Amino acid sequence: MFTVNAYAATSATEPLTRTTIERRDVGPHDVLIEIKYAGICHSDIHHVRGDWGPVNYPVAPGHEIAGVVTQVGSEVAKHAVDDRVGVGCMVNSCRTCDSCRKGEEQYCLNGATLTYGSMDRDGAPTQGGYSTHIVVNEDFVVRIPDSVTLDKAAPLLCAGITTYSPLHRWGAGPNKKVAIVGLGGLGHMGVKFAHGMGAEVTVLSQSLKKMDDGLRLGADHYYATSDPATFDELAGNFDLIVNTVSAKLDVDAYLSLLAVGGTMVNVGAPAEPLSLNVFSLLARGRSYAGSSIGGIRETQEMLDFCGEHGIAAEIEVIPVAKTNEAYERVLSSDVRYRFVIDMATLA
Ligand code: NAP
Ligand code: ZN
Ligand code: ZN
């Protein structure tokens, strides 16, 4: 074991503070990564504030990790020292269940090991990317294309894959009308990917404040959901809606925007349950689905897609001391479009 600097939450209500955490020694199949940047995902905030259930404090969050390999175990074949790599929401899984065999480790039937807030295979709690170094099994480490800088790559490891995966699975592409609800960390990546895949993209945001950005990122249309006329004008319009909103919303109102046979996929994970009137689905054979991040193979595919299409996150790089302030700004939808912590400020 060795000790590294970290930034961690000690309770649901106290600000995150500097601390140290233990990392395991590099095993034969492990990679030691010097973390250069870590994105701030809204899930980090949900988790440390206990929105999703009991938390094992202290916890260093962070599952949008970009860095450089500084040591590899004796059996490691996939990565080498100096490689530019990323780690997302998972650091291991059972590898034997149906989901793992299909490359959908996020749906591991025995429970994937999450980057933080899980129990690791060795019985120690996992700790995330708000830290200077992490030791990860090579199979859960992905390559970052040379054309994407590490700071702009970090958010791809969660916000990127979480939007790429449902867009890909539900066929976003030419002649498809896709709406992205919420222009935050996930939403802005959703716009870039849906546009990159060739779909006609609409942003549904609470207001028109970020309209110029939305259109610049690749949206064809932009509407304010605070305006009831939006729901009349767009009724029955979309083949696919990806809902990235972190709070409760009127599901029926959004389902009414789907065409016959259309699908709304929820990736937003609010603390409160959402409800719907089933007639919103029955009337036009619509579907309401959910999606969680993406598997490791698909995460690599998404990163390669970013390299080929010149896609990366829009970020605001902050020193670690601004993390708590950034949390408040994310909570008030004041983020353009992902905060990324410069880990050199934690060294
Ligand atoms: P974020 O940056 O805060 O973006 C969420 C956006 O939702 C905001 O920018 C805002 O967009 C909109 N919004 C916020 N509060 C709202 C409200 N009360 N009513 C309507 N719209 C509201 O968060 P994020 O990091 O993108 O994460 C979004 C959600 O996805 C979180 O719940 C997170 O935990 C979840 N998530 C899920 C997965 C998964 O695997 N399924 C992975 C990562 C994150 P506008 O200002 O444009 O309205
Ligand atoms: Zn996340
Ligand atoms: Zn499994």
PDB file of C-alpha atoms in Angstrom, residues 16 40-42 44-46 48-49 61-62 130 322-332 339 341:
ATOM      1  CA  LEU A  16     -14.864  18.309   0.666  1.00  0.00           C
ATOM      2  CA  ILE A  40     -16.874  16.772 -11.748  1.00  0.00           C
ATOM      3  CA  CYS A  41     -19.962  14.720 -12.596  1.00  0.00           C
ATOM      4  CA  HIS A  42     -23.338  15.515 -11.059  1.00  0.00           C
ATOM      5  CA  ASP A  44     -20.327  12.828  -7.589  1.00  0.00           C
ATOM      6  CA  ILE A  45     -22.605  15.367  -5.915  1.00  0.00           C
ATOM      7  CA  HIS A  46     -25.579  12.978  -5.674  1.00  0.00           C
ATOM      8  CA  VAL A  48     -21.458  12.444  -1.519  1.00  0.00           C
ATOM      9  CA  ARG A  49     -24.687  14.138  -0.432  1.00  0.00           C
ATOM     10  CA  PRO A  61     -15.339  10.976  -5.597  1.00  0.00           C
ATOM     11  CA  GLY A  62     -14.320  11.279  -9.241  1.00  0.00           C
ATOM     12  CA  TYR A 130     -10.049  13.409  -6.934  1.00  0.00           C
ATOM     13  CA  LYS A 322     -12.570  25.436  -6.032  1.00  0.00           C
ATOM     14  CA  THR A 323     -14.294  22.042  -5.989  1.00  0.00           C
ATOM     15  CA  ASN A 324     -16.944  22.937  -3.398  1.00  0.00           C
ATOM     16  CA  GLU A 325     -17.756  26.155  -5.238  1.00  0.00           C
ATOM     17  CA  ALA A 326     -18.027  24.188  -8.481  1.00  0.00           C
ATOM     18  CA  TYR A 327     -20.499  21.804  -6.803  1.00  0.00           C
ATOM     19  CA  GLU A 328     -22.773  24.746  -5.970  1.00  0.00           C
ATOM     20  CA  ARG A 329     -22.533  26.007  -9.527  1.00  0.00           C
ATOM     21  CA  VAL A 330     -23.430  22.586 -10.942  1.00  0.00           C
ATOM     22  CA  LEU A 331     -26.431  22.448  -8.611  1.00  0.00           C
ATOM     23  CA  SER A 332     -27.654  25.777  -9.939  1.00  0.00           C
ATOM     24  CA  PHE A 339     -15.708  21.456 -14.365  1.00  0.00           C
ATOM     25  CA  ILE A 341     -10.016  19.595 -11.594  1.00  0.00           C
TER      26      ILE A 341
END
